[in-house]
């Protein structure tokens, strides 16, 4: 696990963009594993700016998102589908049919997503981290062997995400569909981003803790190409 400490959110986003740009420039057919949430927004802004200025070509790229809420229509303003359109997809030339975002609430939906993932290898997987150590929506105590599955979101995660739902936890969906930890670990390269003091404990546990499903991100200790890009606050317990 390579740790890159940077000053702040902007520097974290710059560094993440450099890694992404290298992957996409070297391989026009790159498969991008993408995350939502506050953390990767700066990365997506830089990808959009770069696309506008340098016409980086995404025509042959594909993308696979980590997760989606259950119970929100795709067009809901807080769905991850809407998030990705708004922050990235409507601004770049990745064809619609190359974009994959899990959707649905059944085992069949999970298997269909996993089957699509099985057709490719993700070249670069972008991850954020939950303050409880989750990656994707794999909450603490999720077995490392899980593929795409349905999860019950923990109260802590729903509280953390209530800021997107008028600070009202009751509006935050209780379930999500997520790529599993086994699915995430198949990526060739993983870039985990974290910014802010509220991530410091999770980052310290991920780096120094025993590999254990109680902190899902500790599984990354076993992956041979992980770059962790953390700002000073998120790195404050390293
Ligand atoms: C989002 C995802 C989550 C987030 C994590 C951090 O697709 O999979 O694991 O990365 O909850 O969220 P933020 O970035 O909002 O702090």
Tab-separated table of C-alpha atoms and ligand atoms in Angstrom:
chain	number	residue	atom	x	y	z
A	1	UNK	CA	0.000	0.000	0.000
A	2	UNK	CA	1.556	3.240	-1.140
A	3	UNK	CA	0.574	6.241	0.995
A	4	UNK	CA	0.713	9.709	-0.513
A	5	UNK	CA	0.202	12.526	1.994
A	6	UNK	CA	-0.887	15.851	0.579
A	7	UNK	CA	-1.935	19.124	2.129
A	8	UNK	CA	-5.632	19.447	1.454
A	9	UNK	CA	-8.647	18.386	-0.618
A	10	UNK	CA	-7.460	20.205	-3.738
A	11	UNK	CA	-4.051	18.562	-3.679
A	12	UNK	CA	-5.710	15.183	-3.079
A	13	UNK	CA	-7.897	15.764	-6.144
A	14	UNK	CA	-4.900	16.893	-8.243
A	15	UNK	CA	-2.935	13.768	-7.304
A	16	UNK	CA	-5.910	11.483	-8.006
A	17	UNK	CA	-6.409	13.145	-11.367
A	18	UNK	CA	-2.770	12.517	-12.321
A	19	UNK	CA	-3.194	8.794	-11.645
A	20	UNK	CA	-6.477	8.674	-13.584
A	21	UNK	CA	-5.055	10.641	-16.515
A	22	UNK	CA	-2.099	8.294	-16.804
A	23	UNK	CA	-4.360	5.225	-16.910
A	24	UNK	CA	-6.711	6.734	-19.508
A	25	UNK	CA	-3.859	8.096	-21.647
A	26	UNK	CA	-2.028	4.772	-21.700
A	27	UNK	CA	-5.127	2.735	-22.458
A	28	UNK	CA	-7.947	4.181	-24.572
A	29	UNK	CA	-10.082	1.138	-23.619
A	30	UNK	CA	-9.595	1.654	-19.898
A	31	UNK	CA	-12.271	0.357	-17.548
A	32	UNK	CA	-12.876	2.863	-14.767
A	33	UNK	CA	-14.289	1.846	-11.399
A	34	UNK	CA	-15.959	4.935	-9.971
A	35	UNK	CA	-17.249	6.094	-6.607
A	36	UNK	CA	-19.715	8.744	-5.505
A	37	UNK	CA	-19.858	10.873	-2.347
A	38	UNK	CA	-18.075	14.129	-1.559
A	39	UNK	CA	-14.558	12.785	-1.880
A	40	UNK	CA	-14.191	12.197	-5.646
A	41	UNK	CA	-15.999	15.380	-6.765
A	42	UNK	CA	-12.697	17.281	-7.130
A	43	UNK	CA	-11.267	14.441	-9.215
A	44	UNK	CA	-14.309	14.510	-11.521
A	45	UNK	CA	-14.057	18.311	-11.840
A	46	UNK	CA	-10.482	17.908	-13.004
A	47	UNK	CA	-11.436	15.150	-15.468
A	48	UNK	CA	-14.131	17.408	-16.928
A	49	UNK	CA	-11.775	20.406	-17.193
A	50	UNK	CA	-9.126	18.232	-18.809
A	51	UNK	CA	-11.696	16.848	-21.256
A	52	UNK	CA	-12.770	20.363	-22.217
A	53	UNK	CA	-9.197	21.629	-22.599
A	54	UNK	CA	-7.363	18.598	-23.960
A	55	UNK	CA	-10.147	16.439	-25.425
A	56	UNK	CA	-9.062	13.339	-23.534
A	57	UNK	CA	-10.990	10.606	-25.248
A	58	UNK	CA	-13.400	8.415	-23.271
A	59	UNK	CA	-15.188	7.019	-26.332
A	60	UNK	CA	-13.807	3.536	-25.793
A	61	UNK	CA	-13.639	3.638	-22.000
A	62	UNK	CA	-16.173	1.897	-19.832
A	63	UNK	CA	-17.168	2.620	-16.278
A	64	UNK	CA	-18.545	0.606	-13.393
A	65	UNK	CA	-19.845	2.394	-10.326
A	66	UNK	CA	-19.568	0.910	-6.887
A	67	UNK	CA	-23.059	1.319	-5.557
A	68	UNK	CA	-26.532	2.793	-5.611
A	69	UNK	CA	-29.259	3.414	-3.069
A	70	UNK	CA	-32.309	1.180	-3.105
A	71	UNK	CA	-35.671	2.911	-3.068
A	72	UNK	CA	-34.714	6.029	-5.018
A	73	UNK	CA	-35.710	6.320	-8.667
A	74	UNK	CA	-32.684	6.690	-10.958
A	75	UNK	CA	-33.768	10.266	-11.654
A	76	UNK	CA	-34.003	11.188	-7.948
A	77	UNK	CA	-31.721	14.116	-7.203
A	78	UNK	CA	-29.765	12.085	-4.621
A	79	UNK	CA	-29.447	8.869	-6.624
A	80	UNK	CA	-25.900	7.968	-7.526
A	81	UNK	CA	-27.055	7.755	-11.145
A	82	UNK	CA	-27.945	11.468	-10.998
A	83	UNK	CA	-24.736	12.256	-9.119
A	84	UNK	CA	-22.598	10.664	-11.830
A	85	UNK	CA	-24.476	12.397	-14.664
A	86	UNK	CA	-24.114	15.734	-12.941
A	87	UNK	CA	-20.465	15.511	-11.949
A	88	UNK	CA	-18.980	13.531	-14.823
A	89	UNK	CA	-20.918	11.697	-17.488
A	90	UNK	CA	-22.884	14.541	-19.041
A	91	UNK	CA	-19.617	16.426	-19.554
A	92	UNK	CA	-17.416	13.786	-21.216
A	93	UNK	CA	-17.771	11.573	-24.289
A	94	UNK	CA	-18.177	8.188	-22.647
A	95	UNK	CA	-21.025	6.479	-24.550
A	96	UNK	CA	-24.134	5.827	-22.461
A	97	UNK	CA	-23.973	2.104	-23.147
A	98	UNK	CA	-20.458	1.953	-21.670
A	99	UNK	CA	-21.659	3.293	-18.320
A	100	UNK	CA	-22.645	0.782	-15.644
A	101	UNK	CA	-24.250	1.726	-12.350
A	102	UNK	CA	-25.805	-1.036	-10.254
A	103	UNK	CA	-29.557	-0.754	-9.915
A	104	UNK	CA	-32.244	-2.894	-8.385
A	105	UNK	CA	-33.101	-4.717	-5.218
A	106	UNK	CA	-32.959	-8.401	-6.019
A	107	UNK	CA	-30.438	-11.226	-6.213
A	108	UNK	CA	-31.022	-11.295	-9.978
A	109	UNK	CA	-29.998	-7.613	-10.217
A	110	UNK	CA	-26.851	-8.344	-8.205
A	111	UNK	CA	-25.921	-11.310	-10.368
A	112	UNK	CA	-26.489	-9.319	-13.553
A	113	UNK	CA	-24.109	-6.606	-12.338
A	114	UNK	CA	-21.496	-9.109	-11.287
A	115	UNK	CA	-21.785	-10.839	-14.663
A	116	UNK	CA	-21.158	-7.541	-16.468
A	117	UNK	CA	-18.148	-6.948	-14.206
A	118	UNK	CA	-16.855	-10.420	-14.996
A	119	UNK	CA	-16.577	-9.506	-18.685
A	120	UNK	CA	-13.861	-6.938	-17.929
A	121	UNK	CA	-11.044	-6.123	-15.577
A	122	UNK	CA	-11.321	-2.749	-13.908
A	123	UNK	CA	-8.074	-0.887	-14.670
A	124	UNK	CA	-8.460	1.741	-11.975
A	125	UNK	CA	-10.874	1.606	-9.064
A	126	UNK	CA	-11.515	4.891	-7.265
A	127	UNK	CA	-12.579	4.450	-3.647
A	128	UNK	CA	-13.602	6.734	-0.827
A	129	UNK	CA	-13.814	5.395	2.701
A	130	UNK	CA	-16.598	5.598	5.248
A	131	UNK	CA	-15.826	6.928	8.713
A	132	UNK	CA	-16.576	3.336	9.838
A	133	UNK	CA	-14.084	1.909	7.341
A	134	UNK	CA	-16.578	0.858	4.681
A	135	UNK	CA	-15.560	0.704	1.021
A	136	UNK	CA	-18.330	0.780	-1.522
A	137	UNK	CA	-21.272	0.177	0.780
A	138	UNK	CA	-19.601	-2.851	2.356
A	139	UNK	CA	-20.293	-2.108	5.978
A	140	UNK	CA	-18.226	-3.497	8.897
A	141	UNK	CA	-18.402	-7.291	9.187
A	142	UNK	CA	-19.107	-7.868	5.492
A	143	UNK	CA	-17.209	-11.023	4.476
A	144	UNK	CA	-14.286	-10.278	2.175
A	145	UNK	CA	-15.605	-12.950	-0.209
A	146	UNK	CA	-18.809	-11.061	-1.101
A	147	UNK	CA	-19.580	-10.082	-4.684
A	148	UNK	CA	-22.316	-7.604	-5.666
A	149	UNK	CA	-25.023	-7.746	-3.010
A	150	UNK	CA	-27.753	-5.886	-1.167
A	151	UNK	CA	-26.829	-4.249	2.134
A	152	UNK	CA	-28.630	-2.736	5.051
A	153	UNK	CA	-26.907	0.584	5.656
A	154	UNK	CA	-25.673	1.215	9.172
A	155	UNK	CA	-27.076	4.088	11.178
A	156	UNK	CA	-23.613	5.724	11.163
A	157	UNK	CA	-23.494	5.671	7.352
A	158	UNK	CA	-27.038	7.047	7.096
A	159	UNK	CA	-26.157	9.776	9.587
A	160	UNK	CA	-23.017	10.640	7.608
A	161	UNK	CA	-25.076	10.873	4.405
A	162	UNK	CA	-28.031	12.759	5.905
A	163	UNK	CA	-26.291	15.978	4.800
A	164	UNK	CA	-27.459	15.185	1.262
A	165	UNK	CA	-31.055	14.661	2.472
A	166	UNK	CA	-31.859	17.952	4.252
A	167	UNK	CA	-30.020	16.614	7.327
A	168	UNK	CA	-32.935	14.253	7.850
A	169	UNK	CA	-31.786	10.683	8.461
A	170	UNK	CA	-35.328	9.437	7.831
A	171	UNK	CA	-35.004	10.435	4.191
A	172	UNK	CA	-31.771	8.441	3.725
A	173	UNK	CA	-32.497	5.044	2.178
A	174	UNK	CA	-31.980	2.073	4.464
A	175	UNK	CA	-30.595	-0.230	1.797
A	176	UNK	CA	-28.188	-0.141	-1.113
A	177	UNK	CA	-26.822	-2.407	-3.832
A	178	UNK	CA	-23.040	-2.521	-3.828
A	179	UNK	CA	-20.125	-4.201	-5.479
A	180	UNK	CA	-18.718	-6.607	-2.923
A	181	UNK	CA	-15.250	-6.612	-1.497
A	182	UNK	CA	-14.230	-9.549	-3.702
A	183	UNK	CA	-15.445	-7.606	-6.752
A	184	UNK	CA	-13.486	-4.504	-5.712
A	185	UNK	CA	-10.291	-6.488	-5.095
A	186	UNK	CA	-10.220	-7.711	-8.715
A	187	UNK	CA	-9.268	-4.233	-9.956
A	188	UNK	CA	-5.775	-3.878	-11.385
A	189	UNK	CA	-5.110	-0.646	-9.526
A	190	UNK	CA	-6.969	0.936	-6.604
A	191	UNK	CA	-6.817	4.612	-5.640
A	192	UNK	CA	-8.346	5.336	-2.254
A	193	UNK	CA	-8.974	8.977	-1.424
A	194	UNK	CA	-9.663	10.510	1.960
A	195	UNK	CA	-9.961	14.065	3.177
A	196	UNK	CA	-10.852	15.427	6.591
A	197	UNK	CA	-10.343	14.594	10.206
A	198	UNK	CA	-13.492	12.448	10.374
A	199	UNK	CA	-11.647	9.922	8.176
A	200	UNK	CA	-8.460	9.803	10.306
A	201	UNK	CA	-9.460	6.814	12.473
A	202	UNK	CA	-10.619	4.754	9.495
A	203	UNK	CA	-7.393	5.538	7.611
A	204	UNK	CA	-5.206	4.619	10.591
A	205	UNK	CA	-7.079	1.328	11.071
A	206	UNK	CA	-6.874	0.542	7.361
A	207	UNK	CA	-3.102	1.054	7.375
A	208	UNK	CA	-2.068	-0.304	10.786
A	209	UNK	CA	-4.987	-2.476	11.856
A	210	UNK	CA	-5.244	-6.235	11.641
A	211	UNK	CA	-6.904	-7.330	8.438
A	212	UNK	CA	-10.449	-7.950	9.630
A	213	UNK	CA	-13.966	-7.447	8.213
A	214	UNK	CA	-14.707	-5.201	11.208
A	215	UNK	CA	-12.864	-2.566	9.140
A	216	UNK	CA	-13.601	-3.523	5.513
A	217	UNK	CA	-10.840	-1.262	4.121
A	218	UNK	CA	-8.169	-3.402	5.829
A	219	UNK	CA	-8.664	-5.906	2.989
A	220	UNK	CA	-6.698	-3.498	0.798
A	221	UNK	CA	-3.540	-4.516	2.673
A	222	UNK	CA	-3.661	-7.632	0.458
A	223	UNK	CA	-3.893	-5.825	-2.894
A	224	UNK	CA	-0.598	-5.278	-4.655
A	225	UNK	CA	-1.346	-1.934	-6.338
A	226	UNK	CA	-3.093	0.439	-3.953
A	227	UNK	CA	-2.378	4.150	-3.735
A	228	UNK	CA	-3.885	5.907	-0.736
A	229	UNK	CA	-4.037	9.669	-1.245
A	230	UNK	CA	-4.783	11.415	2.037
A	231	UNK	CA	-4.799	15.018	3.089
A	232	UNK	CA	-3.172	16.213	6.315
A	233	UNK	CA	-6.354	15.899	8.358
A	234	UNK	CA	-7.162	12.370	7.170
A	235	UNK	CA	-3.509	11.396	7.709
A	236	UNK	CA	-3.369	12.914	11.191
A	237	UNK	CA	-3.336	9.511	12.931
A	238	UNK	CA	-0.737	7.903	10.695
B	1	LIG	C1	-19.661	5.868	-2.623
B	1	LIG	C2	-19.100	4.861	-1.744
B	1	LIG	C3	-18.793	5.129	-0.317
B	1	LIG	C4	-18.114	6.476	-0.094
B	1	LIG	C5	-17.880	6.720	1.401
B	1	LIG	C6	-17.276	8.084	1.656
B	1	LIG	O1	-19.843	5.359	-3.938
B	1	LIG	O2	-18.912	3.772	-2.185
B	1	LIG	O3	-17.967	4.113	0.175
B	1	LIG	O4	-16.904	6.505	-0.789
B	1	LIG	O5	-19.088	6.611	2.074
B	1	LIG	O6	-18.199	9.070	1.316
B	1	LIG	P1	-17.782	10.602	1.237
B	1	LIG	O7	-16.830	10.722	0.096
B	1	LIG	O8	-19.061	11.333	0.960
B	1	LIG	O9	-17.173	10.942	2.539
